PDB file of C-alpha atoms in Angstrom:
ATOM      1  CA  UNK Q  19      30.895   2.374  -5.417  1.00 51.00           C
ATOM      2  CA  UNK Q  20      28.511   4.855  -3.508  1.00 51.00           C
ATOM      3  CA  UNK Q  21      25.209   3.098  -1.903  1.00 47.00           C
ATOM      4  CA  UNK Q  22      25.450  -0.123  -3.590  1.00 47.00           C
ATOM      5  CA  UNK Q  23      27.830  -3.425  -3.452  1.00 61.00           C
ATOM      6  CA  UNK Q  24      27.618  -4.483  -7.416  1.00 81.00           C
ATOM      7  CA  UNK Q  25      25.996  -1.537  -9.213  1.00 89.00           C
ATOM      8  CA  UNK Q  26      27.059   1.800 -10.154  1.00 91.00           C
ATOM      9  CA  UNK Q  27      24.887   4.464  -9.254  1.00 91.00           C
ATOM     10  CA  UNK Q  28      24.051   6.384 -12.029  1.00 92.00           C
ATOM     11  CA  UNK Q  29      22.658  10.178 -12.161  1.00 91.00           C
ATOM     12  CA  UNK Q  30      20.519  10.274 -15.676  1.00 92.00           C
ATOM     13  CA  UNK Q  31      20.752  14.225 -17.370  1.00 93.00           C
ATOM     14  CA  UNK Q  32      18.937  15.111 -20.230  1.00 95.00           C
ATOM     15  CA  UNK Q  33      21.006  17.181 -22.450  1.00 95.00           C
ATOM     16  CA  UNK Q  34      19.476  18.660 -26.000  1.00 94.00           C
ATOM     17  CA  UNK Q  35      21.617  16.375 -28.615  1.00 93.00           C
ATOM     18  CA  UNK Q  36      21.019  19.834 -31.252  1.00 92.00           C
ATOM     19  CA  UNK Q  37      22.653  22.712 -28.778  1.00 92.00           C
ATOM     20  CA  UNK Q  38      23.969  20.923 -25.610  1.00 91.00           C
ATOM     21  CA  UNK Q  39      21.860  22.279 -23.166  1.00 92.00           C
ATOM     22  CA  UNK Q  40      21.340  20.111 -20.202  1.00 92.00           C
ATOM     23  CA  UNK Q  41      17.798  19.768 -18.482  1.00 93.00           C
ATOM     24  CA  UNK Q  42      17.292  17.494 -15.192  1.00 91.00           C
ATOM     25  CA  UNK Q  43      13.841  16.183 -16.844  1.00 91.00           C
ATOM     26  CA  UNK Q  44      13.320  14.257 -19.511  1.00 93.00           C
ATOM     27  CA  UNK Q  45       9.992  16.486 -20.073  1.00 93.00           C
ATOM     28  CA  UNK Q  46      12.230  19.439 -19.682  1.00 95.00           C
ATOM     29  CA  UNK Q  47      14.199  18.411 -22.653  1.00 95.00           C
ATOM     30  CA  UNK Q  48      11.086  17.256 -24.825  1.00 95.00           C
ATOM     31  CA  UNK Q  49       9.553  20.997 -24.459  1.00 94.00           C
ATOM     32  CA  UNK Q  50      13.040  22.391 -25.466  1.00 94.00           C
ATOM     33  CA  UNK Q  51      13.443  20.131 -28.469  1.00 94.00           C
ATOM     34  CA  UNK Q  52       9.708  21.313 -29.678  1.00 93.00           C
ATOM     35  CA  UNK Q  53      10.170  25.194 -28.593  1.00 91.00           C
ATOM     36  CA  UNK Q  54      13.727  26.003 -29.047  1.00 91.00           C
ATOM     37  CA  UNK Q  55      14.281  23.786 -32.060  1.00 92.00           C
ATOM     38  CA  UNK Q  56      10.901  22.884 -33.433  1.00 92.00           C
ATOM     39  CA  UNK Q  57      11.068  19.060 -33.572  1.00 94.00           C
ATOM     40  CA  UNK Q  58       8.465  16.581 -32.307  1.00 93.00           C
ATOM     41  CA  UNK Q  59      10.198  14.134 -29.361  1.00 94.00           C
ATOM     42  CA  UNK Q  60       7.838  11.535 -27.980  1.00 93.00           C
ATOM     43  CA  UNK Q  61       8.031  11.263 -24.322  1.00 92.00           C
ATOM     44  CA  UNK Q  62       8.421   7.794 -22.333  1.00 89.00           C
ATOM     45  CA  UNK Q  63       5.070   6.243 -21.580  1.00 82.00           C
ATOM     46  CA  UNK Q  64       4.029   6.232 -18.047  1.00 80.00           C
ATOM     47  CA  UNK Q  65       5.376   4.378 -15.750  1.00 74.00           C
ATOM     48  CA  UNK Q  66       6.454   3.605 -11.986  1.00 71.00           C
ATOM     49  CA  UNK Q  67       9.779   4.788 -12.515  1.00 78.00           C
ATOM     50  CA  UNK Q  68      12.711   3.626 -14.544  1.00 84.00           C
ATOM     51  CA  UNK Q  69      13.482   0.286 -14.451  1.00 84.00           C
ATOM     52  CA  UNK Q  70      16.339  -1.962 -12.316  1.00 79.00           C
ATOM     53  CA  UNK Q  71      19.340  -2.742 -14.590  1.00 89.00           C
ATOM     54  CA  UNK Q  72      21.917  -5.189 -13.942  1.00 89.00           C
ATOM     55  CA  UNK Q  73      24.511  -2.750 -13.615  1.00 90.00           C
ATOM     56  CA  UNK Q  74      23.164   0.173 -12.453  1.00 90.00           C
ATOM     57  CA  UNK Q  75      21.094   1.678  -9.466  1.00 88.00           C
ATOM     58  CA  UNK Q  76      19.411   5.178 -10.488  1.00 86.00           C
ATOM     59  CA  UNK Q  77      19.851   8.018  -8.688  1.00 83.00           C
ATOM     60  CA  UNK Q  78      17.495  10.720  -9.008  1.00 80.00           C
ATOM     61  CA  UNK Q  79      18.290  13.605  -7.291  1.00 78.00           C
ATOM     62  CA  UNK Q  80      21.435  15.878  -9.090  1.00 73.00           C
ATOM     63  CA  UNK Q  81      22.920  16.527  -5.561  1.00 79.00           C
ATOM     64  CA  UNK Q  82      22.434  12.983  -4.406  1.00 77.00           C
ATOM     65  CA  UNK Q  83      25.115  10.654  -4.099  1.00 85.00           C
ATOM     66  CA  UNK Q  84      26.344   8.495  -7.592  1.00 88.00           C
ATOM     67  CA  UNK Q  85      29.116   7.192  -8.773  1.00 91.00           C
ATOM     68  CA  UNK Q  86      28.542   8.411 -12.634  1.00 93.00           C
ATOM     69  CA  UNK Q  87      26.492  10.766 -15.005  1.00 93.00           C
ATOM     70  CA  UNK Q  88      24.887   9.963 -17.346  1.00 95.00           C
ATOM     71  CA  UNK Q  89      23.027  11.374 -21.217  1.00 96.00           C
ATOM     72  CA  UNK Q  90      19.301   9.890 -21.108  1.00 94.00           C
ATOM     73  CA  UNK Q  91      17.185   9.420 -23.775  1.00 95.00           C
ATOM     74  CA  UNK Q  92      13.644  11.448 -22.934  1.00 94.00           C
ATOM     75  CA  UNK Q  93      11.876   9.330 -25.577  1.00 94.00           C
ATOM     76  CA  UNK Q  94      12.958   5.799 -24.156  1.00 93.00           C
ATOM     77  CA  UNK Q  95      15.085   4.025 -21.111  1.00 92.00           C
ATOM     78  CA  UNK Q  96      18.600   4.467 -23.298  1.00 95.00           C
ATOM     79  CA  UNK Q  97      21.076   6.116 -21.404  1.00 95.00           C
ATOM     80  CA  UNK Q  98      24.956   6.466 -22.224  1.00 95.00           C
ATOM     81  CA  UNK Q  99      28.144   7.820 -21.287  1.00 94.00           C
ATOM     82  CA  UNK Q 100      28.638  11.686 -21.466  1.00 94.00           C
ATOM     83  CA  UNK Q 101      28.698  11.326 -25.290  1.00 94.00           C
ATOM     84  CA  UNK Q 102      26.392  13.463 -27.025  1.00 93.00           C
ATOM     85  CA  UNK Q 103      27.039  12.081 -30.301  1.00 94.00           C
ATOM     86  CA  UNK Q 104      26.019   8.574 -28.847  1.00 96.00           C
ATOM     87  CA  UNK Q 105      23.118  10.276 -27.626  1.00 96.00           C
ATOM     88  CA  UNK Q 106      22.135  12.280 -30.752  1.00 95.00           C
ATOM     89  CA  UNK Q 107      22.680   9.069 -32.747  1.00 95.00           C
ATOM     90  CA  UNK Q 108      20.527   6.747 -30.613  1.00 96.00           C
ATOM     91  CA  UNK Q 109      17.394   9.630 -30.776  1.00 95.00           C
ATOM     92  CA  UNK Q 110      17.726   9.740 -34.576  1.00 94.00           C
ATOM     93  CA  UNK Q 111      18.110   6.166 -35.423  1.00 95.00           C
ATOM     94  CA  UNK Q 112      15.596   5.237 -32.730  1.00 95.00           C
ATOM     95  CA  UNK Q 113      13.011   7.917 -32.456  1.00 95.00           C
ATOM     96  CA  UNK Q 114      13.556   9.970 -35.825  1.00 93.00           C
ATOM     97  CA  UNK Q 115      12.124  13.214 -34.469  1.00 93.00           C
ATOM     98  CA  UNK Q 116      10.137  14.882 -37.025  1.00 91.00           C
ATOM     99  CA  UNK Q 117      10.245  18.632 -37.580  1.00 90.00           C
ATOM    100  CA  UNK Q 118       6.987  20.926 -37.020  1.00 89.00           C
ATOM    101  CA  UNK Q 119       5.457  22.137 -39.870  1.00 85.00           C
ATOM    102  CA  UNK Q 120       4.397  25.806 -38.814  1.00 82.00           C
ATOM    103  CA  UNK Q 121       7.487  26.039 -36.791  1.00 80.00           C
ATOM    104  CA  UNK Q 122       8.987  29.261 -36.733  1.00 76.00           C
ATOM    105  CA  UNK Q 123      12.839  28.983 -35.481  1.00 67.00           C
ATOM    106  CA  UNK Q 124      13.368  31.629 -33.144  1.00 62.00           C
ATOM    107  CA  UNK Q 125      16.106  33.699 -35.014  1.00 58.00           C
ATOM    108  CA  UNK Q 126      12.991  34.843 -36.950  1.00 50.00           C
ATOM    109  CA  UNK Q 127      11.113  36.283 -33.806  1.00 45.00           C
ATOM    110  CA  UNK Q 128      13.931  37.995 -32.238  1.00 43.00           C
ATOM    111  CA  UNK Q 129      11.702  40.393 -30.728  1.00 42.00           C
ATOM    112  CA  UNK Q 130      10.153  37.515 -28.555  1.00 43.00           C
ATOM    113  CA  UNK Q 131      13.733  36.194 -27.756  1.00 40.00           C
ATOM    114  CA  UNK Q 132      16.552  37.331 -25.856  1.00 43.00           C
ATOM    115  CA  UNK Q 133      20.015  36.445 -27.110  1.00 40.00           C
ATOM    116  CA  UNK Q 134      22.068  34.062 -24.441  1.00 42.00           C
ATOM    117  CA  UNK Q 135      25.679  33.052 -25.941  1.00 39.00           C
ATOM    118  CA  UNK Q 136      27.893  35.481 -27.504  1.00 37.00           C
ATOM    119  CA  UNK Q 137      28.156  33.468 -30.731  1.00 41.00           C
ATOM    120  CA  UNK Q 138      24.298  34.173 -32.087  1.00 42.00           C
ATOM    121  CA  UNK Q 139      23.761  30.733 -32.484  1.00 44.00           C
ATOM    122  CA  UNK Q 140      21.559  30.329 -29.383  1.00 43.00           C
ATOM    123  CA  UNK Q 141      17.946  32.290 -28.133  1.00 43.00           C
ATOM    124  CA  UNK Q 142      16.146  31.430 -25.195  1.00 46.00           C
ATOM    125  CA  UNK Q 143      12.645  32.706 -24.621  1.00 48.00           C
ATOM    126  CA  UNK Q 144      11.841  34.862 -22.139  1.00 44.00           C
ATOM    127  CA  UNK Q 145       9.502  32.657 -20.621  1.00 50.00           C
ATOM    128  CA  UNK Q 146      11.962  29.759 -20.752  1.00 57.00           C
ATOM    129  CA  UNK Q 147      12.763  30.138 -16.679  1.00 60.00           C
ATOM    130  CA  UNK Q 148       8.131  29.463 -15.829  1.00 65.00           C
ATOM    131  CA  UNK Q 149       8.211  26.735 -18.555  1.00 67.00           C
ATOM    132  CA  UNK Q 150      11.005  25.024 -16.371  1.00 69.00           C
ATOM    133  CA  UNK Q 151       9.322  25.993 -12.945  1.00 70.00           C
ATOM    134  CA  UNK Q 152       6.411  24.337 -14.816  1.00 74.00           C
ATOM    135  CA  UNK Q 153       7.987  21.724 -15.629  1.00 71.00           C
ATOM    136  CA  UNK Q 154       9.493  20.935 -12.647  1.00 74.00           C
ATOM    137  CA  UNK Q 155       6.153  21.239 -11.040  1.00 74.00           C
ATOM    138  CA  UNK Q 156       4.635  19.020 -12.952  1.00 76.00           C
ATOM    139  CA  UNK Q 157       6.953  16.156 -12.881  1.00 76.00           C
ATOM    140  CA  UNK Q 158       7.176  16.570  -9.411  1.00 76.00           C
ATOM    141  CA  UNK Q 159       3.790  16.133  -9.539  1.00 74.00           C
ATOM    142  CA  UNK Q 160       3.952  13.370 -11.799  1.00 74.00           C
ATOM    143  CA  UNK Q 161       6.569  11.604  -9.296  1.00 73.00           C
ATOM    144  CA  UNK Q 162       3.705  11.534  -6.387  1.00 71.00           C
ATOM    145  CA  UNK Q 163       1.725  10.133  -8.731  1.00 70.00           C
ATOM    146  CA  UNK Q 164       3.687   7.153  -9.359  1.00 70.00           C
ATOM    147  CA  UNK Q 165       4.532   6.981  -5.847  1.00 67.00           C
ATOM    148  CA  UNK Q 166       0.933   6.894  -4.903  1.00 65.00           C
ATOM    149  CA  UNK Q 167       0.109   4.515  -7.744  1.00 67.00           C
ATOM    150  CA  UNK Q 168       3.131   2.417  -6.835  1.00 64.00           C
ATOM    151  CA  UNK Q 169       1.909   2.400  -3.124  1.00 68.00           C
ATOM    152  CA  UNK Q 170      -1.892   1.094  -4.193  1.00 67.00           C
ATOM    153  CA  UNK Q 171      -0.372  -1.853  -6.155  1.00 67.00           C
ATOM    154  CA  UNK Q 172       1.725  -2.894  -3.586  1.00 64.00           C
ATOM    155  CA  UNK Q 173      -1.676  -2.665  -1.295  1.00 64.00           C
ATOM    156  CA  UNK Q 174      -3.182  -4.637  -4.135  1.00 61.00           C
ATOM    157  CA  UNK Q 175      -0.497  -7.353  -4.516  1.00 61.00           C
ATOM    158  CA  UNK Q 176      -0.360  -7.720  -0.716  1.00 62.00           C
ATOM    159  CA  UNK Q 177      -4.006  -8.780  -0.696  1.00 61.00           C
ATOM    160  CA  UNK Q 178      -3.250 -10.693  -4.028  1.00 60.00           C
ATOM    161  CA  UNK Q 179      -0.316 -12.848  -2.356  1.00 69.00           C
ATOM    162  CA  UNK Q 180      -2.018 -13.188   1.025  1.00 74.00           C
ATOM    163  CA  UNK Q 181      -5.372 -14.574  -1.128  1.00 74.00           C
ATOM    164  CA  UNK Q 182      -2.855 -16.857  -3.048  1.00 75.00           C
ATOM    165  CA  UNK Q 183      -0.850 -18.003   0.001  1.00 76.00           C
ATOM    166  CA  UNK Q 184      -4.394 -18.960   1.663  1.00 78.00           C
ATOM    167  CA  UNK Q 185      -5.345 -20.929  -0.956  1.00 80.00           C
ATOM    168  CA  UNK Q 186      -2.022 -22.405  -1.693  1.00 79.00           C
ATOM    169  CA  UNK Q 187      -2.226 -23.355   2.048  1.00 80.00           C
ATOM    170  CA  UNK Q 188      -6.342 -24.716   1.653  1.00 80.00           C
ATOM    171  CA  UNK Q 189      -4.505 -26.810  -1.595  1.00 81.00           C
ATOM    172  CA  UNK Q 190      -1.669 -28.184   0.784  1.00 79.00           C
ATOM    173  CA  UNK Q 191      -4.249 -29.055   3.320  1.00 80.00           C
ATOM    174  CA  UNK Q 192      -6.395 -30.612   1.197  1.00 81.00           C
ATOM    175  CA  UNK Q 193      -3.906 -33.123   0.025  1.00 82.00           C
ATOM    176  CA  UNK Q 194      -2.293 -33.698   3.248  1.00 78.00           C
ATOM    177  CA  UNK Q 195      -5.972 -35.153   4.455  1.00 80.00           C
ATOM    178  CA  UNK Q 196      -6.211 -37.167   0.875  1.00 81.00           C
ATOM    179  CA  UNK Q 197      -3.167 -38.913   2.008  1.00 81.00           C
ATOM    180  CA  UNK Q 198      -4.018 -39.031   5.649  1.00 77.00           C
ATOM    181  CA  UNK Q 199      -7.357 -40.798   4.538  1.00 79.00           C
ATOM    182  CA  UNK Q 200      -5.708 -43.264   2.124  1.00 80.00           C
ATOM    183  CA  UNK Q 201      -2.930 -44.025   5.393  1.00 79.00           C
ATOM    184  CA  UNK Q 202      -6.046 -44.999   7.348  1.00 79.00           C
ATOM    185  CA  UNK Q 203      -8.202 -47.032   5.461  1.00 74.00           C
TER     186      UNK Q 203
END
């Protein structure tokens, strides 16, 4: 296994369980759902970053090193093999995404969309490639964040522990000289 002795690291992808197309964001894959296919996916609440498993060790960047890939839910921490259908059923079962009520699928503003596979079945707007610099941007953004947040409440819990330890310590000593008086009575 690559960077770790027990745990398999794991590279999370998000694909679209409706067309297969594969986003590196969870947010990414959210905006597609809503734009693309017109149904309402409810992002992950905020967080410092997705949490330790006993198997696995996350790895975030697609070029990095990992031993596997993985589907990831955008909506939750799920994540499963390269099984779409697993994926597809988790999202409906778990998150039942609704559909939009004034959405209008693509197909009916062809104007607005350019055609991408051969087939018909798929549109992309023409926008589609600043929504995803966007999006990019913005979870980067959203990553410094969390870094910065993570960083304060280490700060924080640093001058928690070192508070606690002192007392702990004023506690210890306090009893030691309770026992030292009784001794010497």
């Amino acid at each position: 296994m690559v960077n770790s002795r027990e745990k398999l690291v794991v590279n999370i992808v998000y694909p679209c369980y409706i067309c297969g197309n594969s986003y590196r964001f969870a947010r990414q894959m959210i905006d597609h759902i809503s734009n693309v296919h017109g149904y309402i996916l409810e992002p992950r609440p905020r967080s410092y970053g997705r949490p330790d498993e006993e198997h696995f060790k996350f790895e975030r960047i697609l070029n990095g090193t990992w031993d596997i890939q993985h589907y990831g839910c955008p909506s939750c921490w799920f994540h499963c093999s390269l099984d779409i259908e697993e994926l597809m059923a988790h999202i409906l079962g778990e998150h039942d995404p609704a559909l939009m009520a004034d959405f209008v699928h693509p197909v009916d503003e062809e104007d607005d969309y350019e055609l991408v596979a051969s087939d018909g079945d798929e549109y992309v707007n023409a926008s589609d490639e600043e929504e995803e610099a966007e999006a990019k941007a913005e979870e980067e953004e959203e990553e410094e964040e969390e870094f910065h947040e993570v960083e304060e409440q280490d700060a924080a819990n640093d001058d928690v522990s070192q508070t606690e330890i002192k007392q702990e310590i004023l506690s210890n000593l306090d009893t030691l000289n309770g026992i030292f008086k009784k001794m010497f009575q």
